[in-house]
Amino acid sequence: MTTWKNGLDCCSWDGVTCDNVTGNIIGLDLSYSCLQGTLRSNSSLFALRHLQSLNLASNNFYTSPILPELSVFAELRHLNLSYSNFSGLVLVEISFLSKLVLLDLSWNNKHDYMLWEQSLKIENTAFKILVQNLTELRELNLDFIDMSAISLNSFVNLSSSLTFFSAANCILQGELPPNIFSLPNFLDLNLDSNDFTISFPKSNWSKSLESLTLLSTSISSKIPYSIGEFKNLKTLDLRNCTLIGSIPSSLVNLTKLTNLDLSRNELAGHIPSFFVKLEQLMDVDLSFNNFTIELNLMYNSMNHTFLKLENFWPCLVCNLIEFPPFLNSLKMLRRLYLSENKIGGQILRWFWDVGKDTLQSLDISSNLIEGGIQQFPWKELIYVDLSDNLFQGPLPIPPLHIVIFKANDNGFNGEIPSSVCKLSSLLYLKLARNNLSGPIPQCLGNLANLWGLDLSANKFEGTFPRSLDNGASLTSINVSYNRINDTFPKWLLETPSLHVIALQFNEFQGQIDPQTILFVPFKLLFFFISNNNLGGQWPEEYFLHCLNLVTLDLSNNRFEGPLPIPPPATHIYFSANNKIGGKVSPLICNATELILLDLSNNSLIGTLPECLMSFSKDLLVLNLRMNMIHNVIPRKFAEDSKLRTIDLSRNRFEGTLPRSLLHCENLEVLNLGNNRMKDTFPNWLGTLPKLQVLVLRSNMFHGFMSSPREARSFSELHIFDLSNNNLSGPLQIRYIMIYYEAHCHDESGQKTKQAALYERCIDLSCNHFGGELLGDIGNLKSLKGLKFSHNKLTGCIPLSTGNLTELEWLDLSSNKFTGRIPQELADLTQFNTFKSDSFAENPGLCGFPLSETCTNNSQEIPPVTIL
């Protein structure tokens, strides 16, 4: 619009077209003009009554509505309002523009960090009138308009003049009428990513159709044989349509086909050899299906065929065990993707000639390819993915124009050659999980365009290259799991473009002083510096300025001072195993998106803020173990709590358990051990349906412990630890037995479930339990650990303990057992691994491994008592 100046004829302005006879403005193209603001009804635009073409695309009208005043343009033939941030309803007044040939209202949607939402909406009545009145319409683009209220039967009335119709991502629902495929002048139909189902017509396809895109719609059937009637088709995109069956032979009739995408379906059978007859094909994607490929048949048929093929995707996830020989005939190939197969051995010599002068993208990742690579012969190569193979030897250097290079998850060794630093176009370099060693080259800072660097899980040593500070484009840097020995590179936090900083598991050391860091990394998403030797203090509110921070991991260092508070957007926050002190600030409750919170093994003191048990609706793990927090556990757990693990062990909590724990219906682990809690045994926890680990050891729980009240109490329990309390009454093993009976055996005694995540063990030691150890304990055949020491148990050790064949540790010491230690127990394979004092301090007990031998007067073991 720089030519729009007073004193000049407006017909000479850029974007303005005038009638040669009348001088009236008949065309206005303001696309990509950086226009911003609200479009108002009194705009001078609406004075241009003779307009035949209006293009306002790719501007920003700040969610202005599409105004009814547009109907004043009675002569309008072309109207383009796409990509301009309009919102609200598409009004009936648009249908008054009866001479329209082109109408584009697409992509007026809100989008923010992978969230896309339709801003424009059209109601059913308005759409019906629109398709009835706009009879001259040839091109209609409604992508990303909310059409959820539209009856698909309205499509029957689409203009017979229509050549192009696109309604992608429009929330269309129902069953699409087959008539839409029969419009006589149709050239291009795009209905991708909607919620409707499609039943292809058996015949009467529109013979003119050149492009059909139905990706991510629900067809859920075979590709119909009648697809072969689309003889003018150049593009067919049916990916992710839940297609089943095989590829119909009629596809051979589509001799004009240049682009074919049937990927991500459930298609099966052989990739048919008739593909060699589709000589115009340039782009083929049959990946992520269940195909097999007839290598020899295709190879024998493919002399001088596919001469135009540029993109070859058919062999992703095809169970190939070798490079298809017919690739040797693809002289024009630009993109080759063979990832996620089982191709083994070394790369054959002929493979290096495939698309030798044209190949730009090569993906052979996730195979079993061995050997080394000396150099790449493809001069045009800009994308290479060698990841997840068995390559060895020195790191190969790609051509100078390479943009993305991935060689991670292999066995490459040695140092990174300095010639890598000459790859001036390189944007992303991923060499993670190899055996690379030596220093990280200082010259990597010469790669001015580099935005991603991943050197993690190698054997790099030395210092961290300060030269990377030159990378103004750098958004992600990962050197974790190496041996880098350096002070903390504080300049990383002063690099405004960085989204990811991953330095964990190295040997970074020294004090971090955030006061000396000049800038706050506002764009930071992930910050990992755990498992180093870093010290210093982070100001409590430092990370609150990193508004987009998703993961913050400071754990396993030597940080001191107050607990840094994460911003509201954070999902994962670890600061475990430091020396952080002071109280937990209530500000942490503003981090309402937290999923994992681990503050364990610090020096936190004081009372927990009451909000801590209910501040995040998505919190799964809360770990505060090994601090010095005191007073009672906050009483209010959220009613819709998703907590799976609560570990408050080794603190100084007092009082009783809050009954609101019953709101945590997903709870699997509850560890309150080594505190000062004073309560009776919480039988009521037995109603938590997923509880697998209950540890209440070393508290002051007291009183008579009764049997489970309900048959399904503690029905998932694996680990049951009540040791070092003041509980009394008969020994209760029933809590573990309930799980065993419910899950481990069916009527025939066979195992019905896989081994559980937690091995089963019981520790009721150091209490006041009395009575006899009953014979049912022998039914716990998968028990790994059993500790009943320091109680008042009497009687004989049951013979059935010999059934505990999985037992790895046992302690029955310091009780009042009498009689002979059962030979069946002594015969267990792992019996000799039990501690020698496992039966000590039972004055009436005799037999191996005790020194007391049994006499004829030793008490006989009574018959098994049944609970």
PDB file of C-alpha atoms in Angstrom, residues 32-155:
ATOM      1  CA  TYR A  32      -1.073  -9.735   2.974  1.00  0.00           C
ATOM      2  CA  SER A  33      -1.306  -5.980   3.671  1.00  0.00           C
ATOM      3  CA  CYS A  34      -0.732  -6.248   7.439  1.00  0.00           C
ATOM      4  CA  LEU A  35      -4.122  -4.693   8.077  1.00  0.00           C
ATOM      5  CA  GLN A  36      -5.127  -4.779  11.748  1.00  0.00           C
ATOM      6  CA  GLY A  37      -8.187  -3.645  13.632  1.00  0.00           C
ATOM      7  CA  THR A  38     -11.936  -4.076  13.604  1.00  0.00           C
ATOM      8  CA  LEU A  39     -13.882  -3.888  10.341  1.00  0.00           C
ATOM      9  CA  ARG A  40     -16.816  -1.531  11.030  1.00  0.00           C
ATOM     10  CA  SER A  41     -20.118  -1.066   9.233  1.00  0.00           C
ATOM     11  CA  ASN A  42     -19.339   2.596   8.480  1.00  0.00           C
ATOM     12  CA  SER A  43     -16.085   1.725   6.703  1.00  0.00           C
ATOM     13  CA  SER A  44     -15.521   3.559   3.415  1.00  0.00           C
ATOM     14  CA  LEU A  45     -15.007   0.116   1.893  1.00  0.00           C
ATOM     15  CA  PHE A  46     -18.774  -0.284   1.572  1.00  0.00           C
ATOM     16  CA  ALA A  47     -19.001   2.805  -0.648  1.00  0.00           C
ATOM     17  CA  LEU A  48     -17.355   0.840  -3.480  1.00  0.00           C
ATOM     18  CA  ARG A  49     -20.660  -0.461  -4.816  1.00  0.00           C
ATOM     19  CA  HIS A  50     -19.239  -1.580  -8.179  1.00  0.00           C
ATOM     20  CA  LEU A  51     -16.743  -4.060  -6.761  1.00  0.00           C
ATOM     21  CA  GLN A  52     -16.495  -7.360  -8.623  1.00  0.00           C
ATOM     22  CA  SER A  53     -13.548  -8.751  -6.681  1.00  0.00           C
ATOM     23  CA  LEU A  54     -12.632  -8.264  -3.004  1.00  0.00           C
ATOM     24  CA  ASN A  55      -9.642  -9.970  -1.391  1.00  0.00           C
ATOM     25  CA  LEU A  56      -8.961  -9.292   2.312  1.00  0.00           C
ATOM     26  CA  ALA A  57      -7.066 -12.536   2.956  1.00  0.00           C
ATOM     27  CA  SER A  58      -4.207 -12.873   5.440  1.00  0.00           C
ATOM     28  CA  ASN A  59      -4.808  -9.829   7.576  1.00  0.00           C
ATOM     29  CA  ASN A  60      -5.896  -9.477  11.203  1.00  0.00           C
ATOM     30  CA  PHE A  61      -9.346  -8.075  11.834  1.00  0.00           C
ATOM     31  CA  TYR A  62      -9.287  -8.946  15.535  1.00  0.00           C
ATOM     32  CA  THR A  63     -12.248 -11.379  15.511  1.00  0.00           C
ATOM     33  CA  SER A  64     -14.510  -8.909  13.705  1.00  0.00           C
ATOM     34  CA  PRO A  65     -17.803 -10.393  12.521  1.00  0.00           C
ATOM     35  CA  ILE A  66     -18.523 -10.795   8.824  1.00  0.00           C
ATOM     36  CA  LEU A  67     -20.779  -7.780   8.331  1.00  0.00           C
ATOM     37  CA  PRO A  68     -24.177  -7.837   6.557  1.00  0.00           C
ATOM     38  CA  GLU A  69     -23.039  -4.707   4.699  1.00  0.00           C
ATOM     39  CA  LEU A  70     -21.126  -6.995   2.326  1.00  0.00           C
ATOM     40  CA  SER A  71     -24.450  -7.574   0.581  1.00  0.00           C
ATOM     41  CA  VAL A  72     -24.166  -4.089  -1.009  1.00  0.00           C
ATOM     42  CA  PHE A  73     -21.642  -5.541  -3.475  1.00  0.00           C
ATOM     43  CA  ALA A  74     -24.289  -6.833  -5.865  1.00  0.00           C
ATOM     44  CA  GLU A  75     -21.771  -7.259  -8.710  1.00  0.00           C
ATOM     45  CA  LEU A  76     -19.245  -9.200  -6.620  1.00  0.00           C
ATOM     46  CA  ARG A  77     -17.845 -12.329  -8.281  1.00  0.00           C
ATOM     47  CA  HIS A  78     -14.808 -13.059  -6.104  1.00  0.00           C
ATOM     48  CA  LEU A  79     -14.827 -12.760  -2.288  1.00  0.00           C
ATOM     49  CA  ASN A  80     -11.823 -13.954  -0.254  1.00  0.00           C
ATOM     50  CA  LEU A  81     -11.886 -13.404   3.531  1.00  0.00           C
ATOM     51  CA  SER A  82      -9.560 -16.292   4.439  1.00  0.00           C
ATOM     52  CA  TYR A  83      -6.850 -16.237   7.141  1.00  0.00           C
ATOM     53  CA  SER A  84      -8.049 -12.897   8.502  1.00  0.00           C
ATOM     54  CA  ASN A  85      -9.300 -13.643  12.011  1.00  0.00           C
ATOM     55  CA  PHE A  86     -13.005 -13.088  11.395  1.00  0.00           C
ATOM     56  CA  SER A  87     -15.391 -14.659  13.893  1.00  0.00           C
ATOM     57  CA  GLY A  88     -19.071 -15.132  14.676  1.00  0.00           C
ATOM     58  CA  LEU A  89     -21.806 -16.341  12.317  1.00  0.00           C
ATOM     59  CA  VAL A  90     -21.701 -16.525   8.548  1.00  0.00           C
ATOM     60  CA  LEU A  91     -24.790 -14.456   7.790  1.00  0.00           C
ATOM     61  CA  VAL A  92     -27.550 -15.104   5.275  1.00  0.00           C
ATOM     62  CA  GLU A  93     -26.607 -11.821   3.594  1.00  0.00           C
ATOM     63  CA  ILE A  94     -23.647 -13.575   1.926  1.00  0.00           C
ATOM     64  CA  SER A  95     -26.185 -15.530  -0.140  1.00  0.00           C
ATOM     65  CA  PHE A  96     -27.466 -12.224  -1.622  1.00  0.00           C
ATOM     66  CA  LEU A  97     -24.245 -12.045  -3.637  1.00  0.00           C
ATOM     67  CA  SER A  98     -25.823 -14.168  -6.338  1.00  0.00           C
ATOM     68  CA  LYS A  99     -23.103 -13.535  -8.943  1.00  0.00           C
ATOM     69  CA  LEU A 100     -20.329 -15.015  -6.808  1.00  0.00           C
ATOM     70  CA  VAL A 101     -18.029 -17.378  -8.653  1.00  0.00           C
ATOM     71  CA  LEU A 102     -15.481 -17.746  -5.819  1.00  0.00           C
ATOM     72  CA  LEU A 103     -16.143 -17.640  -2.061  1.00  0.00           C
ATOM     73  CA  ASP A 104     -13.316 -18.337   0.405  1.00  0.00           C
ATOM     74  CA  LEU A 105     -14.037 -18.012   4.130  1.00  0.00           C
ATOM     75  CA  SER A 106     -11.458 -20.569   5.226  1.00  0.00           C
ATOM     76  CA  TRP A 107      -9.002 -20.638   8.106  1.00  0.00           C
ATOM     77  CA  ASN A 108     -10.566 -17.963  10.288  1.00  0.00           C
ATOM     78  CA  ASN A 109      -9.687 -20.025  13.337  1.00  0.00           C
ATOM     79  CA  LYS A 110      -8.076 -19.472  16.709  1.00  0.00           C
ATOM     80  CA  HIS A 111      -4.829 -21.317  17.258  1.00  0.00           C
ATOM     81  CA  ASP A 112      -2.475 -21.294  20.214  1.00  0.00           C
ATOM     82  CA  TYR A 113       0.260 -23.883  20.909  1.00  0.00           C
ATOM     83  CA  MET A 114      -1.252 -26.839  19.094  1.00  0.00           C
ATOM     84  CA  LEU A 115      -4.824 -25.837  19.975  1.00  0.00           C
ATOM     85  CA  TRP A 116      -7.038 -25.150  16.967  1.00  0.00           C
ATOM     86  CA  GLU A 117     -10.572 -23.926  17.324  1.00  0.00           C
ATOM     87  CA  GLN A 118     -13.123 -22.762  14.769  1.00  0.00           C
ATOM     88  CA  SER A 119     -14.034 -19.062  15.087  1.00  0.00           C
ATOM     89  CA  LEU A 120     -16.613 -18.816  12.318  1.00  0.00           C
ATOM     90  CA  LYS A 121     -19.854 -20.786  12.384  1.00  0.00           C
ATOM     91  CA  ILE A 122     -22.591 -21.281   9.829  1.00  0.00           C
ATOM     92  CA  GLU A 123     -26.066 -22.426  10.776  1.00  0.00           C
ATOM     93  CA  ASN A 124     -28.099 -24.913   8.741  1.00  0.00           C
ATOM     94  CA  THR A 125     -30.630 -22.351   7.467  1.00  0.00           C
ATOM     95  CA  ALA A 126     -27.961 -19.941   6.280  1.00  0.00           C
ATOM     96  CA  PHE A 127     -26.083 -22.740   4.498  1.00  0.00           C
ATOM     97  CA  LYS A 128     -29.210 -24.020   2.726  1.00  0.00           C
ATOM     98  CA  ILE A 129     -29.995 -20.531   1.415  1.00  0.00           C
ATOM     99  CA  LEU A 130     -26.364 -20.011   0.431  1.00  0.00           C
ATOM    100  CA  VAL A 131     -26.149 -23.155  -1.721  1.00  0.00           C
ATOM    101  CA  GLN A 132     -29.565 -22.481  -3.278  1.00  0.00           C
ATOM    102  CA  ASN A 133     -28.833 -18.838  -4.236  1.00  0.00           C
ATOM    103  CA  LEU A 134     -25.195 -19.041  -5.302  1.00  0.00           C
ATOM    104  CA  THR A 135     -25.911 -20.956  -8.493  1.00  0.00           C
ATOM    105  CA  GLU A 136     -22.894 -19.621 -10.394  1.00  0.00           C
ATOM    106  CA  LEU A 137     -20.420 -20.619  -7.699  1.00  0.00           C
ATOM    107  CA  ARG A 138     -17.381 -22.504  -9.012  1.00  0.00           C
ATOM    108  CA  GLU A 139     -15.031 -22.424  -5.989  1.00  0.00           C
ATOM    109  CA  LEU A 140     -16.172 -22.706  -2.370  1.00  0.00           C
ATOM    110  CA  ASN A 141     -13.695 -22.985   0.505  1.00  0.00           C
ATOM    111  CA  LEU A 142     -15.102 -23.297   4.036  1.00  0.00           C
ATOM    112  CA  ASP A 143     -12.119 -24.939   5.812  1.00  0.00           C
ATOM    113  CA  PHE A 144     -12.141 -24.586   9.600  1.00  0.00           C
ATOM    114  CA  ILE A 145     -15.674 -23.180   9.823  1.00  0.00           C
ATOM    115  CA  ASP A 146     -17.907 -24.758  12.454  1.00  0.00           C
ATOM    116  CA  MET A 147     -20.514 -26.604  10.360  1.00  0.00           C
ATOM    117  CA  SER A 148     -21.655 -28.962  13.103  1.00  0.00           C
ATOM    118  CA  ALA A 149     -25.247 -27.723  12.742  1.00  0.00           C
ATOM    119  CA  ILE A 150     -25.344 -28.436   8.991  1.00  0.00           C
ATOM    120  CA  SER A 151     -27.498 -31.245   7.632  1.00  0.00           C
ATOM    121  CA  LEU A 152     -25.348 -33.120   5.138  1.00  0.00           C
ATOM    122  CA  ASN A 153     -28.389 -33.494   2.888  1.00  0.00           C
ATOM    123  CA  SER A 154     -27.898 -29.794   2.091  1.00  0.00           C
ATOM    124  CA  PHE A 155     -24.868 -30.821   0.025  1.00  0.00           C
TER     125      PHE A 155
END
